[in-house]
Amino acid sequence: NMPISFGFRNANQFWFAKHKKAFWLPTPEDKGAKHDAVMYIANRLDEEVTFTENACKQLTGIPKVFVKTALKGIIKEAKSQGITTIDKAFIEEVNSKRQ
């Protein structure tokens, strides 16, 4: 049952080939961290700044390896504006500036 060929095709399908016809499995869609994991990290990075649950739900699409870096950037922006509670509206504002 060992695959003889495997790899990514079309950037969204992972193909396998056994001794029969090749088949594929979809690539996982949820690449980001869950909102409770984001909230856990976010509210421990800085004692002066807190994140709401809805703000963290906006950040679930960030790949896990970049969550901390993104949160630090958001905290830096919040501090420059004198904001101590980061909510969904602030996250949307930061995202609109990014694009």
Short mmCIF file of N, CA and C in Angstrom, two decimals:
data_model
loop_
_atom_site.label_atom_id
_atom_site.label_comp_id
_atom_site.label_asym_id
_atom_site.label_seq_id
_atom_site.Cartn_x
_atom_site.Cartn_y
_atom_site.Cartn_z
N ASN A 1 0.80 -1.21 0.00
CA ASN A 1 0.00 0.00 0.00
C ASN A 1 0.84 1.27 0.00
N MET A 2 2.09 1.16 -0.34
CA MET A 2 2.95 2.33 -0.34
C MET A 2 2.71 3.17 -1.60
N PRO A 3 2.52 4.49 -1.45
CA PRO A 3 2.32 5.33 -2.63
C PRO A 3 3.57 5.33 -3.50
N ILE A 4 3.36 5.35 -4.79
CA ILE A 4 4.50 5.41 -5.70
C ILE A 4 4.71 6.82 -6.23
N SER A 5 3.73 7.67 -6.05
CA SER A 5 3.85 9.05 -6.50
C SER A 5 2.93 9.91 -5.64
N PHE A 6 3.40 11.09 -5.28
CA PHE A 6 2.56 11.99 -4.51
C PHE A 6 3.07 13.41 -4.68
N GLY A 7 2.22 14.39 -4.42
CA GLY A 7 2.63 15.79 -4.50
C GLY A 7 1.46 16.71 -4.73
N PHE A 8 1.76 18.02 -4.70
CA PHE A 8 0.72 19.03 -4.91
C PHE A 8 0.48 19.25 -6.39
N ARG A 9 -0.77 19.43 -6.74
CA ARG A 9 -1.16 19.80 -8.10
C ARG A 9 -2.17 20.93 -7.98
N ASN A 10 -2.10 21.89 -8.84
CA ASN A 10 -3.07 23.00 -8.89
C ASN A 10 -3.11 23.80 -7.59
N ALA A 11 -2.12 23.71 -6.75
CA ALA A 11 -1.97 24.48 -5.52
C ALA A 11 -3.06 24.24 -4.48
N ASN A 12 -4.03 23.40 -4.75
CA ASN A 12 -5.06 23.16 -3.75
C ASN A 12 -5.45 21.70 -3.61
N GLN A 13 -4.71 20.81 -4.26
CA GLN A 13 -5.01 19.39 -4.17
C GLN A 13 -3.71 18.62 -3.95
N PHE A 14 -3.74 17.69 -3.04
CA PHE A 14 -2.59 16.84 -2.80
C PHE A 14 -2.89 15.47 -3.39
N TRP A 15 -2.11 15.05 -4.36
CA TRP A 15 -2.36 13.81 -5.10
C TRP A 15 -1.52 12.66 -4.57
N PHE A 16 -2.12 11.48 -4.58
CA PHE A 16 -1.44 10.24 -4.23
C PHE A 16 -1.64 9.26 -5.38
N ALA A 17 -0.70 8.37 -5.56
CA ALA A 17 -0.89 7.31 -6.55
C ALA A 17 -0.44 6.00 -5.92
N LYS A 18 -1.35 5.04 -5.91
CA LYS A 18 -0.99 3.70 -5.46
C LYS A 18 -0.74 2.90 -6.73
N HIS A 19 -0.95 1.64 -6.67
CA HIS A 19 -0.76 0.80 -7.85
C HIS A 19 -1.99 0.84 -8.74
N LYS A 20 -2.87 1.77 -8.43
CA LYS A 20 -4.09 1.95 -9.21
C LYS A 20 -4.13 3.41 -9.68
N LYS A 21 -5.32 3.86 -10.04
CA LYS A 21 -5.51 5.23 -10.51
C LYS A 21 -5.22 6.23 -9.37
N ALA A 22 -4.59 7.35 -9.71
CA ALA A 22 -4.28 8.39 -8.72
C ALA A 22 -5.55 9.00 -8.15
N PHE A 23 -5.49 9.43 -6.91
CA PHE A 23 -6.61 10.12 -6.27
C PHE A 23 -6.06 11.30 -5.49
N TRP A 24 -6.93 12.23 -5.12
CA TRP A 24 -6.46 13.41 -4.41
C TRP A 24 -7.28 13.66 -3.16
N LEU A 25 -6.68 14.39 -2.23
CA LEU A 25 -7.34 14.84 -1.02
C LEU A 25 -7.27 16.36 -1.00
N PRO A 26 -8.33 17.05 -0.58
CA PRO A 26 -8.28 18.51 -0.55
C PRO A 26 -7.28 19.01 0.51
N THR A 27 -6.67 20.14 0.23
CA THR A 27 -5.76 20.77 1.17
C THR A 27 -6.60 21.36 2.31
N PRO A 28 -6.16 21.28 3.56
CA PRO A 28 -6.94 21.84 4.66
C PRO A 28 -7.23 23.33 4.45
N GLU A 29 -8.46 23.72 4.71
CA GLU A 29 -8.87 25.11 4.51
C GLU A 29 -8.52 26.00 5.69
N ASP A 30 -8.59 25.48 6.89
CA ASP A 30 -8.36 26.31 8.08
C ASP A 30 -6.89 26.32 8.45
N LYS A 31 -6.14 27.18 7.79
CA LYS A 31 -4.70 27.24 8.01
C LYS A 31 -4.35 28.09 9.22
N GLY A 32 -5.25 28.96 9.63
CA GLY A 32 -4.97 29.87 10.73
C GLY A 32 -5.30 29.27 12.09
N ALA A 33 -4.90 29.99 13.10
CA ALA A 33 -5.18 29.58 14.47
C ALA A 33 -6.65 29.85 14.80
N LYS A 34 -7.20 29.12 15.73
CA LYS A 34 -8.55 29.35 16.20
C LYS A 34 -8.59 30.63 17.03
N HIS A 35 -9.78 31.26 17.12
CA HIS A 35 -9.85 32.56 17.78
C HIS A 35 -9.48 32.50 19.26
N ASP A 36 -9.78 31.40 19.94
CA ASP A 36 -9.42 31.32 21.35
C ASP A 36 -7.91 31.21 21.54
N ALA A 37 -7.23 30.57 20.60
CA ALA A 37 -5.77 30.50 20.66
C ALA A 37 -5.16 31.87 20.38
N VAL A 38 -5.74 32.60 19.42
CA VAL A 38 -5.27 33.95 19.12
C VAL A 38 -5.47 34.84 20.34
N MET A 39 -6.63 34.73 20.98
CA MET A 39 -6.93 35.55 22.15
C MET A 39 -5.98 35.23 23.30
N TYR A 40 -5.65 33.98 23.49
CA TYR A 40 -4.73 33.56 24.54
C TYR A 40 -3.37 34.24 24.34
N ILE A 41 -2.87 34.21 23.11
CA ILE A 41 -1.57 34.82 22.81
C ILE A 41 -1.66 36.34 22.91
N ALA A 42 -2.71 36.91 22.30
CA ALA A 42 -2.84 38.36 22.20
C ALA A 42 -2.88 39.05 23.55
N ASN A 43 -3.63 38.50 24.47
CA ASN A 43 -3.79 39.16 25.77
C ASN A 43 -2.63 38.91 26.72
N ARG A 44 -1.61 38.21 26.26
CA ARG A 44 -0.42 38.00 27.08
C ARG A 44 0.81 38.74 26.53
N LEU A 45 0.67 39.33 25.36
CA LEU A 45 1.81 40.02 24.75
C LEU A 45 2.09 41.37 25.41
N ASP A 46 1.05 42.07 25.82
CA ASP A 46 1.23 43.40 26.39
C ASP A 46 0.21 43.61 27.51
N GLU A 47 0.68 44.07 28.66
CA GLU A 47 -0.21 44.25 29.81
C GLU A 47 -1.15 45.43 29.63
N GLU A 48 -0.77 46.41 28.81
CA GLU A 48 -1.57 47.63 28.66
C GLU A 48 -2.67 47.49 27.61
N VAL A 49 -2.53 46.55 26.70
CA VAL A 49 -3.47 46.41 25.58
C VAL A 49 -4.19 45.07 25.68
N THR A 50 -5.52 45.10 25.53
CA THR A 50 -6.31 43.87 25.55
C THR A 50 -7.08 43.73 24.24
N PHE A 51 -7.37 42.50 23.87
CA PHE A 51 -8.11 42.18 22.66
C PHE A 51 -9.48 41.63 23.03
N THR A 52 -10.51 42.03 22.28
CA THR A 52 -11.83 41.45 22.49
C THR A 52 -11.93 40.14 21.70
N GLU A 53 -12.93 39.36 22.03
CA GLU A 53 -13.13 38.08 21.34
C GLU A 53 -13.42 38.29 19.86
N ASN A 54 -14.25 39.30 19.54
CA ASN A 54 -14.59 39.57 18.14
C ASN A 54 -13.37 40.03 17.34
N ALA A 55 -12.47 40.75 17.99
CA ALA A 55 -11.23 41.16 17.31
C ALA A 55 -10.41 39.93 16.96
N CYS A 56 -10.32 39.00 17.88
CA CYS A 56 -9.53 37.78 17.65
C CYS A 56 -10.15 36.91 16.57
N LYS A 57 -11.47 36.93 16.45
CA LYS A 57 -12.14 36.16 15.40
C LYS A 57 -11.75 36.70 14.02
N GLN A 58 -11.46 37.99 13.94
CA GLN A 58 -11.03 38.60 12.67
C GLN A 58 -9.63 38.13 12.27
N LEU A 59 -8.86 37.61 13.21
CA LEU A 59 -7.46 37.27 12.97
C LEU A 59 -7.22 35.78 12.76
N THR A 60 -8.27 35.00 12.61
CA THR A 60 -8.10 33.55 12.50
C THR A 60 -7.52 33.10 11.16
N GLY A 61 -7.52 33.96 10.16
CA GLY A 61 -6.98 33.58 8.86
C GLY A 61 -5.47 33.68 8.76
N ILE A 62 -4.84 34.22 9.78
CA ILE A 62 -3.38 34.37 9.77
C ILE A 62 -2.75 33.02 10.05
N PRO A 63 -1.80 32.58 9.21
CA PRO A 63 -1.11 31.32 9.49
C PRO A 63 -0.46 31.34 10.88
N LYS A 64 -0.49 30.22 11.55
CA LYS A 64 -0.05 30.15 12.95
C LYS A 64 1.36 30.69 13.18
N VAL A 65 2.25 30.48 12.24
CA VAL A 65 3.63 30.93 12.44
C VAL A 65 3.76 32.45 12.43
N PHE A 66 2.76 33.16 11.89
CA PHE A 66 2.83 34.62 11.80
C PHE A 66 1.92 35.33 12.80
N VAL A 67 1.16 34.60 13.60
CA VAL A 67 0.19 35.21 14.50
C VAL A 67 0.86 36.19 15.46
N LYS A 68 1.93 35.77 16.11
CA LYS A 68 2.59 36.62 17.10
C LYS A 68 3.13 37.90 16.46
N THR A 69 3.72 37.78 15.29
CA THR A 69 4.26 38.95 14.59
C THR A 69 3.13 39.92 14.23
N ALA A 70 2.02 39.39 13.73
CA ALA A 70 0.88 40.23 13.36
C ALA A 70 0.31 40.93 14.59
N LEU A 71 0.19 40.19 15.69
CA LEU A 71 -0.34 40.77 16.92
C LEU A 71 0.55 41.89 17.44
N LYS A 72 1.86 41.70 17.37
CA LYS A 72 2.78 42.74 17.81
C LYS A 72 2.63 44.00 16.97
N GLY A 73 2.43 43.84 15.67
CA GLY A 73 2.20 45.00 14.80
C GLY A 73 0.91 45.72 15.13
N ILE A 74 -0.14 44.96 15.44
CA ILE A 74 -1.43 45.55 15.81
C ILE A 74 -1.31 46.29 17.13
N ILE A 75 -0.60 45.69 18.09
CA ILE A 75 -0.40 46.34 19.39
C ILE A 75 0.39 47.64 19.22
N LYS A 76 1.40 47.62 18.39
CA LYS A 76 2.20 48.82 18.13
C LYS A 76 1.33 49.94 17.56
N GLU A 77 0.48 49.59 16.60
CA GLU A 77 -0.43 50.57 16.01
C GLU A 77 -1.43 51.09 17.04
N ALA A 78 -1.95 50.21 17.88
CA ALA A 78 -2.90 50.63 18.92
C ALA A 78 -2.24 51.59 19.90
N LYS A 79 -1.03 51.29 20.32
CA LYS A 79 -0.32 52.17 21.25
C LYS A 79 -0.04 53.53 20.63
N SER A 80 0.28 53.55 19.34
CA SER A 80 0.55 54.84 18.68
C SER A 80 -0.71 55.70 18.61
N GLN A 81 -1.89 55.08 18.65
CA GLN A 81 -3.15 55.81 18.63
C GLN A 81 -3.75 55.97 20.03
N GLY A 82 -3.07 55.46 21.04
CA GLY A 82 -3.55 55.58 22.41
C GLY A 82 -4.72 54.66 22.75
N ILE A 83 -4.85 53.56 22.04
CA ILE A 83 -5.95 52.61 22.25
C ILE A 83 -5.48 51.50 23.19
N THR A 84 -6.32 51.17 24.17
CA THR A 84 -5.96 50.11 25.12
C THR A 84 -6.80 48.84 24.93
N THR A 85 -7.96 48.96 24.27
CA THR A 85 -8.79 47.79 23.99
C THR A 85 -8.97 47.67 22.49
N ILE A 86 -8.48 46.58 21.94
CA ILE A 86 -8.57 46.35 20.50
C ILE A 86 -9.83 45.56 20.21
N ASP A 87 -10.71 46.17 19.41
CA ASP A 87 -11.96 45.51 19.05
C ASP A 87 -12.01 45.24 17.55
N LYS A 88 -13.13 44.71 17.11
CA LYS A 88 -13.30 44.34 15.70
C LYS A 88 -13.13 45.55 14.79
N ALA A 89 -13.67 46.70 15.19
CA ALA A 89 -13.59 47.91 14.37
C ALA A 89 -12.14 48.34 14.17
N PHE A 90 -11.32 48.24 15.22
CA PHE A 90 -9.91 48.62 15.09
C PHE A 90 -9.18 47.66 14.16
N ILE A 91 -9.46 46.38 14.26
CA ILE A 91 -8.83 45.39 13.37
C ILE A 91 -9.20 45.69 11.92
N GLU A 92 -10.47 46.01 11.67
CA GLU A 92 -10.90 46.34 10.31
C GLU A 92 -10.21 47.60 9.81
N GLU A 93 -10.02 48.57 10.70
CA GLU A 93 -9.31 49.80 10.33
C GLU A 93 -7.86 49.50 9.95
N VAL A 94 -7.20 48.68 10.75
CA VAL A 94 -5.80 48.31 10.47
C VAL A 94 -5.72 47.55 9.14
N ASN A 95 -6.66 46.64 8.91
CA ASN A 95 -6.68 45.88 7.66
C ASN A 95 -6.90 46.78 6.45
N SER A 96 -7.77 47.79 6.59
CA SER A 96 -8.03 48.69 5.46
C SER A 96 -6.79 49.53 5.14
N LYS A 97 -6.00 49.88 6.14
CA LYS A 97 -4.76 50.63 5.91
C LYS A 97 -3.73 49.76 5.20
N ARG A 98 -3.75 48.47 5.49
CA ARG A 98 -2.80 47.53 4.90
C ARG A 98 -3.02 47.34 3.41
N GLN A 99 -4.25 47.44 2.98
CA GLN A 99 -4.57 47.12 1.58
C GLN A 99 -4.47 48.29 0.69
#
